[in-house]
Amino acid sequence: MNIWNQIKELIVFLESYQRDILIYRLTMILLVFYHPPSWVGEIPVRIAVVFMFFSSKLSRNRWLWLLLFIGFSAFSMRYWYEIDNHRYLINYWVGACFISTLFKDRIHVLKVNAHLLILLAFIFAVFWKLTSADFLNGDFMRYSLLIDPRMQYINTAIIGITPEQFLDKKLLMKYLSIAPNLKTKITMDSAPMLHTVALLFTYITLVIEIVILISFALKRFPLFQKIKDYSLHFFVLILYPFIPVIGFGLILSLLGIAQLEQGEKKKFGLYMLAIIVMQLATHFSILNLVTKDFSI
Amino acid sequence: MSFSTKKLVPFIYAIPLLMCLIALNQIRMAKRQHLDPWKGGGFGMFASNVSTGSRVLVCIGIDKNGQEVRLLPEFQKLDTEKWSKDFEVELKANPTLEKLEKIANALLKKNYLKKLNQEKQTSAEMLGWDIREAIYIPLREDNLKLDNDVMYSFSTVKTAIYEIRYNSNENTVKFFELIKYHAMK
């Protein structure tokens, strides 16, 4: 049997696995990698993971989920101004897992919550992009292309600003930050393609996010029911291997699986693929490949 | 014990409701105050150039003659107040007058020794002070100093958060004063 068939068999096996147990355990895997960097979040994960992986019954244990929810929430409340949005999303999902354990129909509660969390995350993300003073005019993307190291290789490949020019500006920005004053101005690099590329990236991002938002909001319509997951797959698989915000990619993929109906094998398989790709992207994202060597 | 889904339906929506409340509060704080749009759970990431990393704390002492000098923004070394270890991150992510006031008042209370930044790799050098540029070192609470050291104090201390702004028309970046506080004796 070739490897492809084995992978297909594994996907079929996981897809038909008791859905609530599968979701709880996939969530635990996520939490092992992305727990808060403090004992208050780490210790509940260390305790819960042992029980949940050895016993199906314990993976549904509400007290373990409550312990995790309290630990994660305590950290989020303390560092609310510092943590990234995917940490909030992970925290909400842990809360949803806890709440689901209070009900008989756990799978339904997980499904409803996963769908709403995806929908709300995209509602707020799109809201911010539409109301931000510097997004729609392309300024955010343009400045990111000029300054953000994660965008530097895109800048060099498409726009033509050399790594040396990029580094020069980074140094000037650093000097400005360590001797801040209101008079000094730094003139940034420019290139004929810069504004066009920035606008293109701006509107591609916005359109993808709006498509995900609309398709998850209107999932009762057959067309959107059909495309909602593929649009989220596209978003995760296109964006995160390039700009590896792995935690966000993982939680979105997990929420994607949790809101699927039983039997949606192809969509399930693509979410699992996204989870594997996210793992690879922790070290071998396009960003890593073009900016680092392979030394261990 | 498990609850029937029908009986406690609203409870199922508790987490999405919590998410809405936190995000709406974040939007209010970011739009009306100065909260970093990327932070606070409002999903404003990758939408704005404004971020915690684009902000710096500036501390300026003004003496009786009106002369302004830059003070080291190392307020956490000041022993007259208690500082949480991430006070500066919180200040930059969510700058408020109260936080700037706390720093300004702590700096104002101090007496300082004027020294020349003689060595490389000092924190002053890393914070942008040139070699042989004057630095003002706050004395400890007991005002311990050598006999020939001269003490300085400031009649006003200004603290401010500067934020880097990108002007796409000029294709330039420069600092803009976001929020400031003056503490006076």
Coordinates of C-alpha atoms in Angstrom, one line a residue:
Chain A
M1 CA 0.0 0.0 0.0
N2 CA 1.5 3.3 -0.9
I3 CA 1.9 6.3 1.4
W4 CA -0.9 8.2 -0.3
N5 CA -3.4 5.4 0.5
Q6 CA -2.2 5.3 4.0
I7 CA -2.7 9.0 4.5
K8 CA -6.2 8.7 3.0
E9 CA -7.0 5.8 5.3
L10 CA -5.8 7.9 8.3
I11 CA -7.9 10.9 7.3
V12 CA -11.0 8.5 6.9
F13 CA -10.2 7.0 10.3
L14 CA -9.9 10.4 12.0
E15 CA -12.9 11.8 10.2
S16 CA -15.1 9.0 11.5
Y17 CA -13.6 9.1 15.0
Q18 CA -15.8 10.2 17.8
R19 CA -15.9 13.9 16.9
D20 CA -16.0 15.4 20.4
I21 CA -13.0 13.3 21.6
L22 CA -11.1 14.1 18.4
I23 CA -11.7 17.9 18.9
Y24 CA -10.7 17.8 22.5
R25 CA -7.5 16.0 21.7
L26 CA -6.6 18.2 18.8
T27 CA -7.2 21.1 21.1
M28 CA -4.9 19.6 23.7
I29 CA -2.2 19.2 21.0
L30 CA -2.6 22.9 20.2
L31 CA -2.4 23.8 23.9
V32 CA 0.8 21.9 24.3
F33 CA 2.4 24.1 21.7
Y34 CA 0.6 27.3 22.5
H35 CA 0.0 27.6 26.2
P36 CA 0.7 30.9 27.9
P37 CA 4.3 31.4 28.8
S38 CA 3.7 31.2 32.5
W39 CA 3.1 28.5 35.1
V40 CA -0.6 29.6 35.4
G41 CA -1.2 28.3 31.9
E42 CA 1.5 25.7 31.6
I43 CA 0.7 23.6 34.7
P44 CA -3.0 23.0 33.8
V45 CA -1.9 21.9 30.3
R46 CA 0.8 19.5 31.7
I47 CA -1.8 18.0 34.0
A48 CA -4.7 17.8 31.6
V49 CA -2.7 16.4 28.6
V50 CA -1.7 13.2 30.5
F51 CA -5.3 12.4 31.5
M52 CA -6.9 13.4 28.2
F53 CA -4.7 11.3 26.0
F54 CA -5.0 8.1 28.0
S55 CA -8.7 8.2 28.6
S56 CA -11.6 9.1 26.3
K57 CA -13.8 9.7 29.4
L58 CA -11.2 12.1 30.9
S59 CA -10.9 14.1 27.7
R60 CA -14.5 15.1 28.2
N61 CA -13.9 15.9 31.9
R62 CA -15.4 19.3 32.7
W63 CA -13.1 19.9 35.7
L64 CA -10.0 19.5 33.6
W65 CA -11.4 21.9 31.0
L66 CA -12.4 24.3 33.7
L67 CA -8.9 24.2 35.1
L68 CA -7.5 25.0 31.7
F69 CA -10.0 27.8 31.1
I70 CA -9.2 29.4 34.5
G71 CA -5.4 29.2 33.9
F72 CA -5.6 30.6 30.4
S73 CA -8.1 33.3 31.4
A74 CA -5.9 34.4 34.4
F75 CA -3.0 34.9 32.1
S76 CA -5.1 36.7 29.4
M77 CA -6.5 39.1 32.0
R78 CA -3.1 39.9 33.5
Y79 CA -1.5 40.5 30.1
W80 CA -4.5 41.7 28.1
Y81 CA -2.6 44.6 26.5
E82 CA 0.3 42.4 25.5
I83 CA -1.0 39.1 24.1
D84 CA -1.8 38.6 20.4
N85 CA -5.3 38.0 19.1
H86 CA -4.8 34.3 18.5
R87 CA -4.1 33.9 22.2
Y88 CA -7.5 35.4 22.8
L89 CA -9.0 33.1 20.3
I90 CA -7.4 30.0 21.8
N91 CA -8.6 31.2 25.3
Y92 CA -12.2 31.5 23.9
W93 CA -12.0 28.1 22.4
V94 CA -10.8 26.5 25.7
G95 CA -13.9 28.2 27.3
A96 CA -16.1 26.7 24.5
C97 CA -14.6 23.2 25.1
F98 CA -15.4 23.6 28.9
I99 CA -19.0 24.8 28.2
S100 CA -19.5 21.9 25.7
T101 CA -18.7 19.4 28.5
L102 CA -21.7 20.6 30.5
F103 CA -24.1 19.5 27.7
K104 CA -25.3 16.1 26.4
D105 CA -24.9 17.2 22.8
R106 CA -21.3 18.2 23.1
I107 CA -20.7 18.0 19.3
H108 CA -23.5 20.5 18.6
V109 CA -22.1 23.0 21.2
L110 CA -18.6 22.7 19.8
K111 CA -19.9 23.2 16.2
V112 CA -21.9 26.3 17.1
N113 CA -19.1 27.9 19.0
A114 CA -16.4 27.1 16.4
H115 CA -18.6 28.6 13.7
L116 CA -19.3 31.7 15.7
L117 CA -15.7 32.2 16.8
I118 CA -14.5 32.1 13.1
L119 CA -17.3 34.4 12.1
L120 CA -16.6 36.9 14.8
A121 CA -12.9 36.9 14.3
F122 CA -13.4 37.8 10.6
I123 CA -16.1 40.4 11.4
F124 CA -13.8 42.3 13.7
A125 CA -10.7 41.8 11.4
V126 CA -12.7 43.2 8.4
F127 CA -14.1 46.0 10.6
W128 CA -10.6 47.1 11.5
K129 CA -9.4 47.0 8.0
L130 CA -12.3 49.0 6.7
T131 CA -12.1 51.7 9.4
S132 CA -8.4 52.0 9.8
A133 CA -7.0 55.3 8.6
D134 CA -4.1 53.7 6.8
F135 CA -5.3 50.3 5.4
L136 CA -7.6 51.0 2.4
N137 CA -5.3 53.6 0.9
G138 CA -2.5 51.0 0.9
D139 CA -0.3 52.9 3.4
F140 CA -0.2 50.0 5.9
M141 CA 0.9 47.5 3.3
R142 CA 3.3 49.9 1.7
Y143 CA 5.0 50.7 5.0
S144 CA 5.1 47.0 5.9
L145 CA 6.8 46.2 2.6
L146 CA 9.4 48.9 3.4
I147 CA 10.0 48.0 7.1
D148 CA 8.7 44.6 8.2
P149 CA 11.4 42.0 7.9
R150 CA 8.8 39.4 7.1
M151 CA 8.0 41.3 3.9
Q152 CA 11.5 42.0 2.9
Y153 CA 11.9 39.1 0.5
I154 CA 8.6 39.9 -1.2
N155 CA 9.9 43.5 -1.5
T156 CA 13.2 42.3 -3.0
A157 CA 11.6 39.8 -5.4
I158 CA 8.7 41.8 -6.7
I159 CA 9.5 45.5 -6.1
G160 CA 13.3 45.4 -6.5
I161 CA 14.4 47.2 -3.3
T162 CA 17.6 45.4 -2.4
P163 CA 18.3 43.8 1.1
E164 CA 21.1 46.4 1.6
Q165 CA 18.6 49.3 1.1
F166 CA 16.2 47.6 3.4
L167 CA 18.9 47.2 6.1
D168 CA 20.0 50.8 5.7
K169 CA 16.5 52.0 6.4
K170 CA 16.1 49.6 9.4
L171 CA 19.2 51.1 10.9
L172 CA 18.1 54.6 10.4
M173 CA 14.7 53.8 12.0
K174 CA 16.6 52.2 14.9
Y175 CA 18.7 55.4 15.4
L176 CA 15.6 57.5 15.2
S177 CA 14.0 55.4 17.9
I178 CA 16.9 55.6 20.3
A179 CA 17.2 59.3 19.9
P180 CA 13.6 60.3 19.4
N181 CA 12.7 63.8 18.4
L182 CA 10.0 65.6 16.5
K183 CA 12.1 67.2 13.8
T184 CA 14.0 64.3 12.1
K185 CA 12.4 62.9 9.0
I186 CA 13.6 59.7 7.3
T187 CA 12.9 59.4 3.6
M188 CA 12.0 55.9 2.7
D189 CA 13.0 53.9 -0.4
S190 CA 10.7 54.0 -3.3
A191 CA 10.2 52.0 -6.5
P192 CA 7.8 52.3 -9.4
M193 CA 6.0 49.1 -8.4
L194 CA 5.8 49.8 -4.7
H195 CA 2.4 51.5 -4.5
T196 CA 0.8 49.1 -7.0
V197 CA 2.0 46.0 -5.2
A198 CA 0.9 47.5 -1.8
L199 CA -2.6 48.2 -3.1
L200 CA -2.8 44.7 -4.7
F201 CA -1.8 43.0 -1.4
T202 CA -4.2 45.3 0.5
Y203 CA -7.2 44.4 -1.6
I204 CA -6.4 40.7 -2.0
T205 CA -6.2 40.4 1.8
L206 CA -9.5 42.3 2.2
V207 CA -11.4 40.4 -0.5
I208 CA -10.3 37.0 0.9
E209 CA -11.4 38.0 4.4
I210 CA -14.7 39.4 3.2
V211 CA -15.4 36.2 1.3
I212 CA -14.7 34.1 4.4
L213 CA -16.9 36.4 6.5
I214 CA -19.8 36.3 4.1
S215 CA -19.6 32.6 3.4
F216 CA -19.6 31.7 7.1
A217 CA -22.3 34.3 7.8
L218 CA -24.6 32.9 5.1
K219 CA -23.7 29.3 5.4
R220 CA -27.4 28.3 5.1
F221 CA -27.2 29.1 1.4
P222 CA -25.9 26.1 -0.5
L223 CA -23.3 28.2 -2.5
F224 CA -21.8 29.6 0.7
Q225 CA -22.1 26.2 2.5
K226 CA -20.0 24.8 -0.3
I227 CA -17.3 27.5 -0.4
K228 CA -16.9 28.6 3.2
D229 CA -14.4 26.0 4.2
Y230 CA -12.5 26.2 0.9
S231 CA -12.1 30.0 1.4
L232 CA -10.7 29.4 4.9
H233 CA -8.4 26.6 3.6
F234 CA -7.2 29.1 1.0
F235 CA -6.6 31.8 3.6
V236 CA -4.7 29.6 6.0
L237 CA -2.7 27.7 3.3
I238 CA -1.8 30.8 1.3
L239 CA -1.1 33.2 4.1
Y240 CA 0.6 31.4 6.9
P241 CA 3.3 29.5 5.1
F242 CA 4.5 32.9 3.8
I243 CA 4.0 34.9 7.1
P244 CA 4.1 32.2 9.7
V245 CA 1.8 33.3 12.5
I246 CA 1.5 29.6 13.4
G247 CA -0.8 29.9 16.4
F248 CA -3.4 31.7 14.3
G249 CA -3.2 29.2 11.5
L250 CA -3.6 26.3 13.9
I251 CA -6.5 27.6 15.9
L252 CA -8.3 28.6 12.6
S253 CA -7.8 25.1 11.2
L254 CA -9.0 23.5 14.4
L255 CA -12.1 25.7 14.5
G256 CA -12.6 24.8 10.9
I257 CA -12.6 21.0 11.8
A258 CA -14.9 21.6 14.8
Q259 CA -17.6 23.3 12.8
L260 CA -17.7 20.6 10.0
E261 CA -20.6 18.2 9.6
Q262 CA -19.7 14.5 9.9
G263 CA -19.0 13.1 6.5
E264 CA -17.3 16.2 5.0
K265 CA -14.1 14.1 4.3
K266 CA -12.5 16.4 1.7
K267 CA -12.8 19.5 3.8
F268 CA -11.7 17.6 6.9
G269 CA -8.6 16.3 5.0
L270 CA -7.7 19.9 3.9
Y271 CA -7.9 21.2 7.4
M272 CA -5.7 18.3 8.6
L273 CA -3.3 19.2 5.7
A274 CA -3.3 22.8 7.0
I275 CA -2.4 21.7 10.5
I276 CA 0.5 19.7 9.1
V277 CA 1.6 22.6 6.9
M278 CA 1.5 24.9 10.0
Q279 CA 3.8 22.5 11.8
L280 CA 6.3 22.5 8.9
A281 CA 6.0 26.3 8.7
T282 CA 7.3 26.6 12.3
H283 CA 10.8 26.1 10.8
F284 CA 10.4 25.8 7.0
S285 CA 8.1 28.7 6.1
I286 CA 8.9 30.5 2.8
L287 CA 10.2 33.3 5.1
N288 CA 12.6 30.9 6.9
L289 CA 13.7 29.3 3.6
V290 CA 14.7 32.6 2.0
T291 CA 16.2 34.3 5.0
K292 CA 18.0 31.4 6.8
D293 CA 20.3 28.6 6.0
F294 CA 19.6 25.0 7.0
S295 CA 22.2 24.8 9.8
I296 CA 20.9 23.1 12.9
Chain B
M1 CA -24.6 15.7 35.4
S2 CA -25.2 17.2 31.9
F3 CA -27.6 20.0 30.9
S4 CA -30.2 19.6 28.2
T5 CA -29.2 21.7 25.2
K6 CA -32.8 23.0 24.9
K7 CA -33.0 24.2 28.5
L8 CA -29.8 26.2 28.6
V9 CA -29.5 27.3 25.1
P10 CA -28.3 30.9 25.9
F11 CA -25.3 29.5 27.9
I12 CA -24.0 27.9 24.7
Y13 CA -23.4 31.4 23.4
A14 CA -21.6 32.7 26.5
I15 CA -18.1 32.5 24.9
P16 CA -19.0 34.2 21.6
L17 CA -20.8 36.9 23.7
L18 CA -17.7 37.4 25.8
M19 CA -15.6 37.7 22.6
C20 CA -18.0 40.4 21.3
L21 CA -17.9 42.4 24.6
I22 CA -14.1 42.3 24.7
A23 CA -13.7 43.2 21.1
L24 CA -16.2 46.1 21.3
N25 CA -14.4 47.4 24.4
Q26 CA -11.1 47.1 22.5
I27 CA -12.5 49.0 19.6
R28 CA -13.7 51.8 21.9
M29 CA -10.4 52.0 23.7
A30 CA -8.4 52.0 20.5
K31 CA -10.6 54.5 18.6
R32 CA -11.2 56.9 21.6
Q33 CA -8.1 56.5 23.6
H34 CA -4.7 55.3 22.5
L35 CA -4.8 51.5 22.8
D36 CA -2.7 49.7 20.2
P37 CA -5.2 48.4 17.6
W38 CA -3.2 45.2 17.3
K39 CA -3.7 44.4 21.0
G40 CA -6.6 43.9 23.4
G41 CA -8.5 41.2 21.6
G42 CA -10.2 43.3 19.0
F43 CA -8.6 41.5 16.0
G44 CA -7.1 44.7 14.6
M45 CA -3.9 43.0 13.6
F46 CA -2.4 43.7 10.1
A47 CA -4.7 46.7 9.7
S48 CA -2.7 49.7 10.9
N49 CA 0.9 51.0 11.2
V50 CA 0.1 52.0 14.7
S51 CA 1.5 49.4 17.2
T52 CA 3.3 49.1 20.5
G53 CA 6.6 48.8 18.6
S54 CA 6.1 52.2 16.9
R55 CA 6.0 54.0 20.2
V56 CA 8.8 55.3 22.5
L57 CA 8.8 56.9 25.9
V58 CA 10.5 60.3 26.1
C59 CA 11.5 61.9 29.4
I60 CA 12.8 65.6 29.5
G61 CA 13.9 67.5 32.5
I62 CA 13.6 71.3 32.5
D63 CA 15.7 73.2 35.0
K64 CA 15.0 76.7 36.6
N65 CA 16.7 78.5 33.6
G66 CA 14.4 76.7 31.2
Q67 CA 17.1 74.5 29.8
E68 CA 15.8 71.1 28.6
V69 CA 17.8 67.9 29.0
R70 CA 17.0 64.4 28.0
L71 CA 16.6 62.1 30.9
L72 CA 17.2 58.4 30.8
P73 CA 13.8 56.7 30.4
E74 CA 14.9 54.0 32.9
F75 CA 12.1 54.9 35.4
Q76 CA 12.0 51.3 36.7
K77 CA 15.3 52.0 38.5
L78 CA 13.6 54.8 40.5
D79 CA 13.2 53.5 44.0
T80 CA 10.5 56.0 45.1
E81 CA 7.7 54.0 43.3
K82 CA 6.8 50.4 42.7
W83 CA 6.8 49.4 39.0
S84 CA 5.5 46.2 37.5
K85 CA 8.1 44.5 35.4
D86 CA 6.1 45.1 32.2
F87 CA 5.0 48.7 33.0
E88 CA 6.8 50.0 30.0
V89 CA 5.0 47.5 27.6
E90 CA 1.7 48.4 29.1
L91 CA 2.5 52.1 28.8
K92 CA 3.3 51.8 25.1
A93 CA 0.4 49.5 24.3
N94 CA -2.1 51.6 26.3
P95 CA -0.6 55.0 27.1
T96 CA -2.6 57.1 29.6
L97 CA -2.0 60.3 31.4
E98 CA -2.0 58.5 34.7
K99 CA 1.0 56.3 33.7
L100 CA 2.9 59.3 32.3
E101 CA 2.1 61.2 35.5
K102 CA 3.5 58.5 37.7
I103 CA 6.8 58.4 35.8
A104 CA 7.1 62.2 35.6
N105 CA 6.4 62.6 39.3
A106 CA 9.0 59.9 40.2
L107 CA 11.6 61.7 38.0
L108 CA 10.7 65.1 39.4
K109 CA 11.3 64.0 43.0
K110 CA 14.8 62.9 42.3
N111 CA 18.1 64.7 42.6
Y112 CA 20.6 63.9 39.9
L113 CA 24.3 63.7 39.3
K114 CA 25.6 65.0 36.0
K115 CA 28.2 62.8 34.5
L116 CA 29.7 62.4 31.0
N117 CA 28.9 59.1 29.2
Q118 CA 32.4 57.9 29.1
E119 CA 32.1 54.2 28.4
K120 CA 30.9 52.2 25.5
Q121 CA 28.1 49.6 26.0
T122 CA 26.5 51.5 28.8
S123 CA 22.7 51.5 28.9
A124 CA 22.9 55.2 28.2
E125 CA 24.8 54.5 25.0
M126 CA 22.4 51.8 24.0
L127 CA 19.5 54.2 24.6
G128 CA 21.1 56.8 22.2
W129 CA 23.4 58.9 24.4
D130 CA 26.7 59.8 22.6
I131 CA 30.1 59.2 24.2
R132 CA 30.9 62.3 26.2
E133 CA 27.3 63.5 26.2
A134 CA 26.0 64.5 29.6
I135 CA 23.8 62.0 31.4
Y136 CA 21.8 62.7 34.5
I137 CA 21.9 59.8 37.0
P138 CA 19.2 59.8 39.6
L139 CA 20.5 59.5 43.2
R140 CA 19.1 56.8 45.5
E141 CA 16.8 57.8 48.2
D142 CA 19.6 58.4 50.7
N143 CA 21.2 60.9 48.3
L144 CA 24.6 59.2 48.7
K145 CA 27.3 61.0 46.7
L146 CA 30.9 62.0 46.7
D147 CA 31.9 65.4 48.3
N148 CA 32.8 67.1 45.0
D149 CA 29.7 65.8 43.1
V150 CA 27.2 68.5 42.2
M151 CA 23.5 67.7 42.6
Y152 CA 21.0 68.8 40.0
S153 CA 17.2 68.9 40.2
F154 CA 14.5 69.9 37.7
S155 CA 11.6 72.2 38.3
T156 CA 9.6 70.5 35.5
V157 CA 9.7 67.0 34.0
K158 CA 7.9 66.3 30.8
T159 CA 7.0 62.7 29.9
A160 CA 5.6 61.8 26.5
I161 CA 4.9 59.0 24.1
Y162 CA 6.1 59.6 20.6
E163 CA 4.7 57.5 17.8
I164 CA 6.3 56.9 14.4
R165 CA 4.0 58.0 11.6
Y166 CA 4.4 57.2 7.9
N167 CA 3.5 59.9 5.4
S168 CA 2.9 58.2 2.1
N169 CA 2.7 61.5 0.2
E170 CA 6.2 62.5 1.2
N171 CA 7.3 58.8 1.6
T172 CA 8.8 59.8 5.0
V173 CA 8.6 58.7 8.6
K174 CA 8.8 60.9 11.6
F175 CA 7.8 61.0 15.2
F176 CA 4.5 62.5 16.3
E177 CA 3.7 63.4 19.9
L178 CA 0.8 61.2 20.9
I179 CA 0.3 62.1 24.6
K180 CA 2.3 64.1 27.1
Y181 CA 2.4 65.1 30.8
H182 CA 4.1 67.9 32.6
A183 CA 4.9 67.5 36.3
M184 CA 6.0 70.7 38.1
K185 CA 7.3 71.4 41.5

